mmCIF file of C-alpha atoms in Angstrom:
data_model
loop_
_atom_site.group_PDB
_atom_site.id
_atom_site.type_symbol
_atom_site.label_atom_id
_atom_site.label_comp_id
_atom_site.label_asym_id
_atom_site.label_seq_id
_atom_site.Cartn_x
_atom_site.Cartn_y
_atom_site.Cartn_z
ATOM 1 C CA UNK A 1 29.612 -17.017 -4.341
ATOM 2 C CA UNK A 2 29.918 -18.689 -0.949
ATOM 3 C CA UNK A 3 30.378 -15.431 0.952
ATOM 4 C CA UNK A 4 27.195 -13.820 -0.323
ATOM 5 C CA UNK A 5 25.099 -12.244 2.417
ATOM 6 C CA UNK A 6 21.457 -13.201 2.782
ATOM 7 C CA UNK A 7 19.797 -9.805 2.338
ATOM 8 C CA UNK A 8 16.124 -9.099 2.995
ATOM 9 C CA UNK A 9 14.751 -6.064 1.178
ATOM 10 C CA UNK A 10 11.636 -4.977 3.093
ATOM 11 C CA UNK A 11 9.272 -2.546 1.373
ATOM 12 C CA UNK A 12 5.775 -1.078 1.250
ATOM 13 C CA UNK A 13 3.920 -0.777 4.535
ATOM 14 C CA UNK A 14 0.832 0.796 6.034
ATOM 15 C CA UNK A 15 2.006 4.346 5.519
ATOM 16 C CA UNK A 16 1.125 7.499 3.625
ATOM 17 C CA UNK A 17 4.506 6.981 1.944
ATOM 18 C CA UNK A 18 3.770 3.464 0.690
ATOM 19 C CA UNK A 19 4.152 4.505 -2.949
ATOM 20 C CA UNK A 20 7.470 6.250 -2.268
ATOM 21 C CA UNK A 21 8.725 3.061 -0.626
ATOM 22 C CA UNK A 22 7.942 1.155 -3.825
ATOM 23 C CA UNK A 23 9.776 3.733 -5.944
ATOM 24 C CA UNK A 24 12.773 3.665 -3.596
ATOM 25 C CA UNK A 25 12.837 -0.133 -3.586
ATOM 26 C CA UNK A 26 12.800 -0.304 -7.387
ATOM 27 C CA UNK A 27 15.820 2.024 -7.488
ATOM 28 C CA UNK A 28 17.678 0.016 -4.840
ATOM 29 C CA UNK A 29 17.064 -3.243 -6.720
ATOM 30 C CA UNK A 30 18.193 -1.662 -9.989
ATOM 31 C CA UNK A 31 21.446 -0.431 -8.437
ATOM 32 C CA UNK A 32 22.451 -3.178 -6.015
ATOM 33 C CA UNK A 33 25.399 -5.450 -6.823
ATOM 34 C CA UNK A 34 23.600 -8.791 -7.093
ATOM 35 C CA UNK A 35 26.882 -10.701 -7.060
ATOM 36 C CA UNK A 36 27.313 -9.794 -3.383
ATOM 37 C CA UNK A 37 23.880 -10.760 -2.039
ATOM 38 C CA UNK A 38 21.200 -13.397 -2.177
ATOM 39 C CA UNK A 39 18.191 -11.079 -2.222
ATOM 40 C CA UNK A 40 14.859 -11.914 -0.612
ATOM 41 C CA UNK A 41 12.033 -9.446 -1.262
ATOM 42 C CA UNK A 42 9.311 -9.075 1.359
ATOM 43 C CA UNK A 43 6.519 -6.592 0.680
ATOM 44 C CA UNK A 44 3.822 -5.211 2.946
ATOM 45 C CA UNK A 45 0.605 -4.096 1.254
ATOM 46 C CA UNK A 46 -1.232 -0.889 2.238
ATOM 47 C CA UNK A 47 -3.658 -3.142 4.152
ATOM 48 C CA UNK A 48 -0.834 -4.682 6.167
ATOM 49 C CA UNK A 49 -0.480 -8.046 4.424
ATOM 50 C CA UNK A 50 3.078 -9.439 4.388
ATOM 51 C CA UNK A 51 4.110 -11.341 1.265
ATOM 52 C CA UNK A 52 7.302 -12.910 -0.021
ATOM 53 C CA UNK A 53 7.579 -12.033 -3.702
ATOM 54 C CA UNK A 54 9.739 -12.650 -6.745
ATOM 55 C CA UNK A 55 8.478 -9.430 -8.322
ATOM 56 C CA UNK A 56 10.723 -7.459 -10.646
ATOM 57 C CA UNK A 57 11.718 -3.916 -9.774
ATOM 58 C CA UNK A 58 9.180 -2.614 -12.298
ATOM 59 C CA UNK A 59 6.358 -4.706 -10.774
ATOM 60 C CA UNK A 60 7.244 -3.286 -7.368
ATOM 61 C CA UNK A 61 7.394 0.229 -8.785
ATOM 62 C CA UNK A 62 3.929 0.103 -10.359
ATOM 63 C CA UNK A 63 2.288 -1.858 -7.535
ATOM 64 C CA UNK A 64 1.372 -4.908 -9.627
ATOM 65 C CA UNK A 65 3.566 -7.088 -7.390
ATOM 66 C CA UNK A 66 0.620 -7.489 -5.001
ATOM 67 C CA UNK A 67 -1.345 -9.572 -7.532
ATOM 68 C CA UNK A 68 1.375 -12.075 -8.485
ATOM 69 C CA UNK A 69 0.146 -15.642 -8.108
ATOM 70 C CA UNK A 70 3.401 -17.013 -6.710
ATOM 71 C CA UNK A 71 3.453 -14.592 -3.751
ATOM 72 C CA UNK A 72 3.492 -16.369 -0.396
ATOM 73 C CA UNK A 73 2.629 -15.137 3.074
ATOM 74 C CA UNK A 74 5.759 -14.513 5.122
ATOM 75 C CA UNK A 75 6.793 -12.567 8.195
ATOM 76 C CA UNK A 76 9.917 -11.592 10.098
ATOM 77 C CA UNK A 77 9.910 -13.873 13.117
ATOM 78 C CA UNK A 78 10.669 -12.250 16.494
ATOM 79 C CA UNK A 79 11.982 -15.682 17.576
ATOM 80 C CA UNK A 80 15.760 -15.269 17.518
ATOM 81 C CA UNK A 81 16.291 -18.976 16.859
ATOM 82 C CA UNK A 82 14.818 -18.358 13.396
ATOM 83 C CA UNK A 83 17.003 -15.315 12.664
ATOM 84 C CA UNK A 84 14.982 -14.561 9.588
ATOM 85 C CA UNK A 85 11.554 -15.078 8.111
ATOM 86 C CA UNK A 86 8.810 -17.682 8.345
ATOM 87 C CA UNK A 87 7.203 -18.585 5.014
ATOM 88 C CA UNK A 88 3.790 -20.184 4.579
ATOM 89 C CA UNK A 89 4.143 -22.848 1.911
ATOM 90 C CA UNK A 90 1.311 -24.429 -0.122
ATOM 91 C CA UNK A 91 -0.600 -26.705 2.209
ATOM 92 C CA UNK A 92 0.008 -24.467 5.196
ATOM 93 C CA UNK A 93 3.420 -25.724 6.309
ATOM 94 C CA UNK A 94 5.941 -23.163 7.597
ATOM 95 C CA UNK A 95 9.536 -22.984 6.421
ATOM 96 C CA UNK A 96 12.364 -20.840 7.702
ATOM 97 C CA UNK A 97 14.753 -18.677 5.730
ATOM 98 C CA UNK A 98 17.880 -17.355 7.433
ATOM 99 C CA UNK A 99 18.594 -13.648 6.926
ATOM 100 C CA UNK A 100 21.929 -11.927 7.610
ATOM 101 C CA UNK A 101 20.727 -8.339 7.309
ATOM 102 C CA UNK A 102 17.581 -6.361 6.475
ATOM 103 C CA UNK A 103 17.392 -3.253 4.313
ATOM 104 C CA UNK A 104 14.032 -1.662 5.236
ATOM 105 C CA UNK A 105 13.377 0.537 2.208
ATOM 106 C CA UNK A 106 10.383 2.059 3.953
ATOM 107 C CA UNK A 107 9.340 5.557 4.929
ATOM 108 C CA UNK A 108 6.985 7.270 7.344
ATOM 109 C CA UNK A 109 4.659 5.800 9.928
ATOM 110 C CA UNK A 110 4.807 2.087 10.726
ATOM 111 C CA UNK A 111 8.173 2.044 8.980
ATOM 112 C CA UNK A 112 10.837 4.517 10.136
ATOM 113 C CA UNK A 113 9.152 5.434 13.438
ATOM 114 C CA UNK A 114 10.741 2.641 15.481
ATOM 115 C CA UNK A 115 7.971 0.070 15.000
ATOM 116 C CA UNK A 116 9.759 -1.977 12.348
ATOM 117 C CA UNK A 117 13.116 -1.414 14.031
ATOM 118 C CA UNK A 118 11.693 -2.866 17.259
ATOM 119 C CA UNK A 119 10.603 -6.024 15.441
ATOM 120 C CA UNK A 120 13.998 -6.490 13.807
ATOM 121 C CA UNK A 121 15.737 -5.903 17.133
ATOM 122 C CA UNK A 122 13.572 -8.558 18.783
ATOM 123 C CA UNK A 123 14.465 -10.904 15.931
ATOM 124 C CA UNK A 124 18.171 -10.211 16.492
ATOM 125 C CA UNK A 125 18.712 -9.344 12.830
ATOM 126 C CA UNK A 126 20.975 -6.412 11.887
ATOM 127 C CA UNK A 127 19.250 -3.775 9.791
ATOM 128 C CA UNK A 128 20.101 -0.662 7.804
ATOM 129 C CA UNK A 129 19.427 2.649 9.551
ATOM 130 C CA UNK A 130 19.065 3.903 13.116
ATOM 131 C CA UNK A 131 17.729 1.769 15.953
ATOM 132 C CA UNK A 132 14.359 1.696 17.667
ATOM 133 C CA UNK A 133 14.746 4.582 20.098
ATOM 134 C CA UNK A 134 16.494 7.004 17.755
ATOM 135 C CA UNK A 135 14.060 6.177 14.940
ATOM 136 C CA UNK A 136 11.048 6.864 17.153
ATOM 137 C CA UNK A 137 12.511 10.055 18.619
ATOM 138 C CA UNK A 138 13.633 11.366 15.226
ATOM 139 C CA UNK A 139 10.234 10.699 13.653
ATOM 140 C CA UNK A 140 8.519 12.848 16.276
ATOM 141 C CA UNK A 141 9.309 16.457 15.384
ATOM 142 C CA UNK A 142 8.461 17.697 18.887
ATOM 143 C CA UNK A 143 10.805 15.196 20.563
ATOM 144 C CA UNK A 144 13.537 15.992 18.050
ATOM 145 C CA UNK A 145 13.254 19.691 18.861
ATOM 146 C CA UNK A 146 13.395 19.033 22.597
ATOM 147 C CA UNK A 147 16.439 16.760 22.354
ATOM 148 C CA UNK A 148 18.373 19.076 20.056
ATOM 149 C CA UNK A 149 17.496 22.084 22.226
ATOM 150 C CA UNK A 150 18.725 20.263 25.334
ATOM 151 C CA UNK A 151 21.879 18.700 23.913
ATOM 152 C CA UNK A 152 22.953 20.427 20.718
ATOM 153 C CA UNK A 153 23.915 23.982 19.840
ATOM 154 C CA UNK A 154 21.798 24.114 16.669
ATOM 155 C CA UNK A 155 19.251 26.849 15.949
ATOM 156 C CA UNK A 156 15.607 25.887 15.428
ATOM 157 C CA UNK A 157 12.327 27.578 14.560
ATOM 158 C CA UNK A 158 10.208 28.605 17.538
ATOM 159 C CA UNK A 159 7.218 26.294 17.884
ATOM 160 C CA UNK A 160 4.005 25.577 19.767
ATOM 161 C CA UNK A 161 3.029 21.940 20.387
ATOM 162 C CA UNK A 162 -0.680 21.097 20.339
ATOM 163 C CA UNK A 163 -2.525 17.864 21.159
ATOM 164 C CA UNK A 164 -5.741 16.680 19.544
ATOM 165 C CA UNK A 165 -7.644 16.062 22.784
ATOM 166 C CA UNK A 166 -6.884 19.584 24.026
ATOM 167 C CA UNK A 167 -7.795 21.111 20.666
ATOM 168 C CA UNK A 168 -11.096 19.260 20.377
ATOM 169 C CA UNK A 169 -12.064 20.169 23.939
ATOM 170 C CA UNK A 170 -11.994 23.892 23.058
ATOM 171 C CA UNK A 171 -10.873 24.729 19.536
ATOM 172 C CA UNK A 172 -11.304 28.485 19.900
ATOM 173 C CA UNK A 173 -9.224 28.610 23.073
ATOM 174 C CA UNK A 174 -6.379 26.621 21.497
ATOM 175 C CA UNK A 175 -6.374 28.825 18.394
ATOM 176 C CA UNK A 176 -6.305 31.945 20.569
ATOM 177 C CA UNK A 177 -3.458 30.447 22.589
ATOM 178 C CA UNK A 178 -1.409 29.769 19.470
ATOM 179 C CA UNK A 179 -2.149 33.243 18.117
ATOM 180 C CA UNK A 180 -1.053 34.837 21.396
ATOM 181 C CA UNK A 181 2.086 32.682 21.584
ATOM 182 C CA UNK A 182 3.258 34.046 18.233
ATOM 183 C CA UNK A 183 1.964 37.547 19.078
ATOM 184 C CA UNK A 184 -0.305 37.540 16.044
ATOM 185 C CA UNK A 185 2.594 37.134 13.615
ATOM 186 C CA UNK A 186 1.906 35.161 10.446
ATOM 187 C CA UNK A 187 2.482 33.140 8.328
ATOM 188 C CA UNK A 188 2.858 30.012 10.442
ATOM 189 C CA UNK A 189 3.470 26.415 9.431
ATOM 190 C CA UNK A 190 1.290 23.647 10.859
ATOM 191 C CA UNK A 191 2.923 20.204 10.876
ATOM 192 C CA UNK A 192 1.854 16.784 12.168
ATOM 193 C CA UNK A 193 4.457 15.665 14.702
ATOM 194 C CA UNK A 194 4.758 12.190 13.163
ATOM 195 C CA UNK A 195 4.461 12.207 9.392
ATOM 196 C CA UNK A 196 7.007 12.240 6.611
ATOM 197 C CA UNK A 197 7.284 13.775 3.134
ATOM 198 C CA UNK A 198 5.442 16.937 4.219
ATOM 199 C CA UNK A 199 2.174 15.011 4.570
ATOM 200 C CA UNK A 200 -0.470 17.118 6.331
ATOM 201 C CA UNK A 201 1.630 20.296 6.402
ATOM 202 C CA UNK A 202 -0.043 23.624 5.653
ATOM 203 C CA UNK A 203 0.949 27.283 5.672
ATOM 204 C CA UNK A 204 -1.403 29.571 7.597
ATOM 205 C CA UNK A 205 -1.486 33.283 6.786
ATOM 206 C CA UNK A 206 -4.201 34.167 9.325
ATOM 207 C CA UNK A 207 -6.307 32.675 12.135
ATOM 208 C CA UNK A 208 -8.883 31.193 9.749
ATOM 209 C CA UNK A 209 -6.185 29.357 7.791
ATOM 210 C CA UNK A 210 -4.619 28.320 11.088
ATOM 211 C CA UNK A 211 -7.857 26.577 12.074
ATOM 212 C CA UNK A 212 -8.018 24.804 8.719
ATOM 213 C CA UNK A 213 -4.377 23.754 9.075
ATOM 214 C CA UNK A 214 -4.964 22.342 12.542
ATOM 215 C CA UNK A 215 -7.910 20.302 11.268
ATOM 216 C CA UNK A 216 -5.816 18.936 8.386
ATOM 217 C CA UNK A 217 -2.841 18.024 10.578
ATOM 218 C CA UNK A 218 -4.998 16.350 13.229
ATOM 219 C CA UNK A 219 -6.363 14.025 10.550
ATOM 220 C CA UNK A 220 -2.814 12.657 10.258
ATOM 221 C CA UNK A 221 -1.592 12.669 13.861
ATOM 222 C CA UNK A 222 -2.773 13.326 17.418
ATOM 223 C CA UNK A 223 0.060 15.793 18.028
ATOM 224 C CA UNK A 224 1.242 18.692 15.904
ATOM 225 C CA UNK A 225 3.627 21.621 15.806
ATOM 226 C CA UNK A 226 2.896 25.178 14.823
ATOM 227 C CA UNK A 227 6.122 26.859 13.758
ATOM 228 C CA UNK A 228 7.235 30.371 12.938
ATOM 229 C CA UNK A 229 8.198 30.908 9.307
ATOM 230 C CA UNK A 230 11.920 30.768 8.656
ATOM 231 C CA UNK A 231 13.043 32.511 5.477
ATOM 232 C CA UNK A 232 16.137 31.005 3.933
ATOM 233 C CA UNK A 233 17.579 28.613 1.403
ATOM 234 C CA UNK A 234 16.324 25.040 1.880
ATOM 235 C CA UNK A 235 19.388 22.831 2.094
ATOM 236 C CA UNK A 236 20.039 19.187 2.924
ATOM 237 C CA UNK A 237 22.991 17.106 4.094
ATOM 238 C CA UNK A 238 23.311 13.310 3.958
ATOM 239 C CA UNK A 239 25.033 11.641 6.913
ATOM 240 C CA UNK A 240 26.619 8.180 6.763
ATOM 241 C CA UNK A 241 28.288 6.159 9.510
ATOM 242 C CA UNK A 242 28.035 4.723 12.996
ATOM 243 C CA UNK A 243 30.517 5.905 15.624
ATOM 244 C CA UNK A 244 32.343 8.307 13.294
ATOM 245 C CA UNK A 245 29.735 9.563 10.845
ATOM 246 C CA UNK A 246 30.551 11.665 7.797
ATOM 247 C CA UNK A 247 28.596 14.461 6.156
ATOM 248 C CA UNK A 248 28.110 14.694 2.402
ATOM 249 C CA UNK A 249 28.232 17.749 0.221
ATOM 250 C CA UNK A 250 25.252 20.109 0.509
ATOM 251 C CA UNK A 251 22.171 20.046 -1.679
ATOM 252 C CA UNK A 252 19.568 22.754 -2.210
ATOM 253 C CA UNK A 253 15.839 22.421 -2.903
ATOM 254 C CA UNK A 254 13.954 24.678 -5.281
ATOM 255 C CA UNK A 255 10.299 23.843 -4.669
ATOM 256 C CA UNK A 256 7.737 24.349 -7.426
ATOM 257 C CA UNK A 257 5.039 25.058 -4.840
ATOM 258 C CA UNK A 258 4.927 27.661 -2.076
ATOM 259 C CA UNK A 259 6.770 25.194 0.129
ATOM 260 C CA UNK A 260 8.253 21.713 -0.308
ATOM 261 C CA UNK A 261 5.100 19.655 0.178
ATOM 262 C CA UNK A 262 4.383 16.096 -1.042
ATOM 263 C CA UNK A 263 3.398 17.271 -4.518
ATOM 264 C CA UNK A 264 6.516 19.407 -4.883
ATOM 265 C CA UNK A 265 8.726 16.505 -3.764
ATOM 266 C CA UNK A 266 7.395 13.706 -5.889
ATOM 267 C CA UNK A 267 4.936 14.755 -8.603
ATOM 268 C CA UNK A 268 5.627 18.335 -9.691
ATOM 269 C CA UNK A 269 8.384 18.214 -12.295
ATOM 270 C CA UNK A 270 9.029 21.932 -11.883
ATOM 271 C CA UNK A 271 10.700 21.227 -8.516
ATOM 272 C CA UNK A 272 14.446 20.754 -8.728
ATOM 273 C CA UNK A 273 17.496 20.166 -6.589
ATOM 274 C CA UNK A 274 21.069 21.309 -7.038
ATOM 275 C CA UNK A 275 24.407 20.787 -5.353
ATOM 276 C CA UNK A 276 25.568 23.867 -3.454
ATOM 277 C CA UNK A 277 28.907 25.239 -4.611
ATOM 278 C CA UNK A 278 28.686 28.940 -3.714
ATOM 279 C CA UNK A 279 29.110 28.901 0.067
ATOM 280 C CA UNK A 280 32.175 30.161 1.910
ATOM 281 C CA UNK A 281 34.177 27.261 3.310
ATOM 282 C CA UNK A 282 33.403 28.339 6.885
ATOM 283 C CA UNK A 283 29.634 28.371 6.247
ATOM 284 C CA UNK A 284 29.738 25.003 4.493
ATOM 285 C CA UNK A 285 31.584 23.507 7.449
ATOM 286 C CA UNK A 286 29.073 24.946 9.924
ATOM 287 C CA UNK A 287 26.241 23.311 7.993
ATOM 288 C CA UNK A 288 28.010 19.949 8.005
ATOM 289 C CA UNK A 289 28.902 20.270 11.697
ATOM 290 C CA UNK A 290 25.265 21.038 12.520
ATOM 291 C CA UNK A 291 24.179 17.919 10.605
ATOM 292 C CA UNK A 292 26.630 15.738 12.499
ATOM 293 C CA UNK A 293 25.560 17.291 15.807
ATOM 294 C CA UNK A 294 21.890 16.488 15.166
ATOM 295 C CA UNK A 295 22.765 12.965 13.969
ATOM 296 C CA UNK A 296 24.728 12.265 17.152
ATOM 297 C CA UNK A 297 22.284 13.956 19.549
ATOM 298 C CA UNK A 298 19.464 11.799 18.188
ATOM 299 C CA UNK A 299 21.566 8.652 18.558
ATOM 300 C CA UNK A 300 21.402 7.795 14.860
ATOM 301 C CA UNK A 301 23.370 4.987 13.250
ATOM 302 C CA UNK A 302 23.896 4.117 9.622
ATOM 303 C CA UNK A 303 22.244 7.013 7.862
ATOM 304 C CA UNK A 304 20.014 10.055 8.013
ATOM 305 C CA UNK A 305 19.276 13.112 5.917
ATOM 306 C CA UNK A 306 19.283 16.390 7.829
ATOM 307 C CA UNK A 307 17.358 19.378 6.438
ATOM 308 C CA UNK A 308 18.105 23.014 7.262
ATOM 309 C CA UNK A 309 17.278 26.591 6.344
ATOM 310 C CA UNK A 310 20.297 28.765 5.558
ATOM 311 C CA UNK A 311 19.461 32.413 6.182
ATOM 312 C CA UNK A 312 21.050 35.418 4.519
ATOM 313 C CA UNK A 313 23.046 36.262 7.656
ATOM 314 C CA UNK A 314 24.598 32.782 7.657
ATOM 315 C CA UNK A 315 22.393 31.381 10.426
ATOM 316 C CA UNK A 316 21.792 27.631 10.037
ATOM 317 C CA UNK A 317 18.342 26.576 11.285
ATOM 318 C CA UNK A 318 17.302 22.936 11.667
ATOM 319 C CA UNK A 319 14.160 21.940 9.780
ATOM 320 C CA UNK A 320 13.947 18.157 10.299
ATOM 321 C CA UNK A 321 15.746 14.854 9.868
ATOM 322 C CA UNK A 322 14.799 11.650 8.102
ATOM 323 C CA UNK A 323 16.254 8.362 9.350
ATOM 324 C CA UNK A 324 15.191 6.356 6.271
ATOM 325 C CA UNK A 325 15.322 8.977 3.511
ATOM 326 C CA UNK A 326 14.064 8.380 0.008
ATOM 327 C CA UNK A 327 16.103 6.221 -2.357
ATOM 328 C CA UNK A 328 14.219 6.990 -5.572
ATOM 329 C CA UNK A 329 16.068 7.921 -8.738
ATOM 330 C CA UNK A 330 15.643 11.615 -7.844
ATOM 331 C CA UNK A 331 16.109 11.384 -4.056
ATOM 332 C CA UNK A 332 18.707 13.638 -2.480
ATOM 333 C CA UNK A 333 20.343 11.097 -0.164
ATOM 334 C CA UNK A 334 21.918 8.888 -2.867
ATOM 335 C CA UNK A 335 22.502 11.918 -5.104
ATOM 336 C CA UNK A 336 24.441 13.746 -2.400
ATOM 337 C CA UNK A 337 26.675 10.747 -1.757
ATOM 338 C CA UNK A 338 27.139 10.209 -5.476
ATOM 339 C CA UNK A 339 28.374 13.792 -5.769
ATOM 340 C CA UNK A 340 30.559 13.189 -2.697
ATOM 341 C CA UNK A 341 32.305 10.225 -4.348
ATOM 342 C CA UNK A 342 30.205 7.207 -3.313
ATOM 343 C CA UNK A 343 28.151 5.818 -6.241
ATOM 344 C CA UNK A 344 24.690 4.363 -5.575
ATOM 345 C CA UNK A 345 25.812 0.678 -5.620
ATOM 346 C CA UNK A 346 28.728 1.368 -3.277
ATOM 347 C CA UNK A 347 26.430 3.362 -0.981
ATOM 348 C CA UNK A 348 24.165 0.330 -0.629
ATOM 349 C CA UNK A 349 27.203 -1.823 0.208
ATOM 350 C CA UNK A 350 28.383 0.674 2.806
ATOM 351 C CA UNK A 351 24.970 0.878 4.467
ATOM 352 C CA UNK A 352 24.823 -2.909 4.725
ATOM 353 C CA UNK A 353 28.348 -2.996 6.183
ATOM 354 C CA UNK A 354 27.334 -0.414 8.796
ATOM 355 C CA UNK A 355 24.241 -2.461 9.645
ATOM 356 C CA UNK A 356 26.343 -5.580 10.211
ATOM 357 C CA UNK A 357 28.688 -3.584 12.475
ATOM 358 C CA UNK A 358 25.710 -2.337 14.520
ATOM 359 C CA UNK A 359 24.151 -5.646 15.564
ATOM 360 C CA UNK A 360 21.229 -5.624 18.047
ATOM 361 C CA UNK A 361 22.202 -6.089 21.689
ATOM 362 C CA UNK A 362 21.762 -9.570 23.106
#
């Protein structure tokens, strides 16, 4: 078909969520309408090597794609005259491949934190998902809280922000300061400011566990949040659109573990998700309005998944947002839109359309 778009599917990356990226990519490739796109697959290994690959979805899923003999080194060129990728051919010569749009099926650090979005913006290539600034701000939980507090009427958990250099200078003083801030009330959640999929998150029930949680989180990031515990139903909303975004139906998480950590999300089969059908219409609308408010305050485009706690009194409390949410076979983002009337293949089409509408500024 002459009107096929040249689509680059970018996956992998130097990230704690590298494996989830592979799983998401396999699902995207299995659901995409191949009659609409000429698909180029560019993978980034955990060590940061960029390789053009003809791997199947299953080879990407299981990680064996990295060892394929016909892989070639390739990169997205920041040179806008290329508008695509540079490929190292046998013998060392470089060839160009034009790309219309990039779908970065990547999660976490060095992926959805604005770094990759900055490269694609320099290259002048449209891409799926929010831009550089909103991606970076949304990835940082402390910045997200500050922006939503300043510009959006959405409730949030009270939090204390700590920095690694301050903590290491006097650990006891920082722990006492946190304890005093929360007036000795536990449990508390300790979260790295910049990490996805609940990586590095712990629940502290006393000062000793708080210290352990701080040490764990500071192995992941140089900044962290300590948050009060919010008791409520864990719910999620998928948002889709650019200037006039829409909110999906509401999903609910039932974690197998004490909280929805990495294991509960991806490896513990006892965890489950359901679509929420028991809320009063007014409460459901407030949840969706809160999701759209956060999406707009953070300057998002294309997509995001917004996570909340819904308390017994009807209070809707923001948990976090993900600008490149999971696209695995069990991920909530595509499931929520499927339940809302947009099947997986049509969702991919819509995201690509939104990316092409939202071209990088010249």
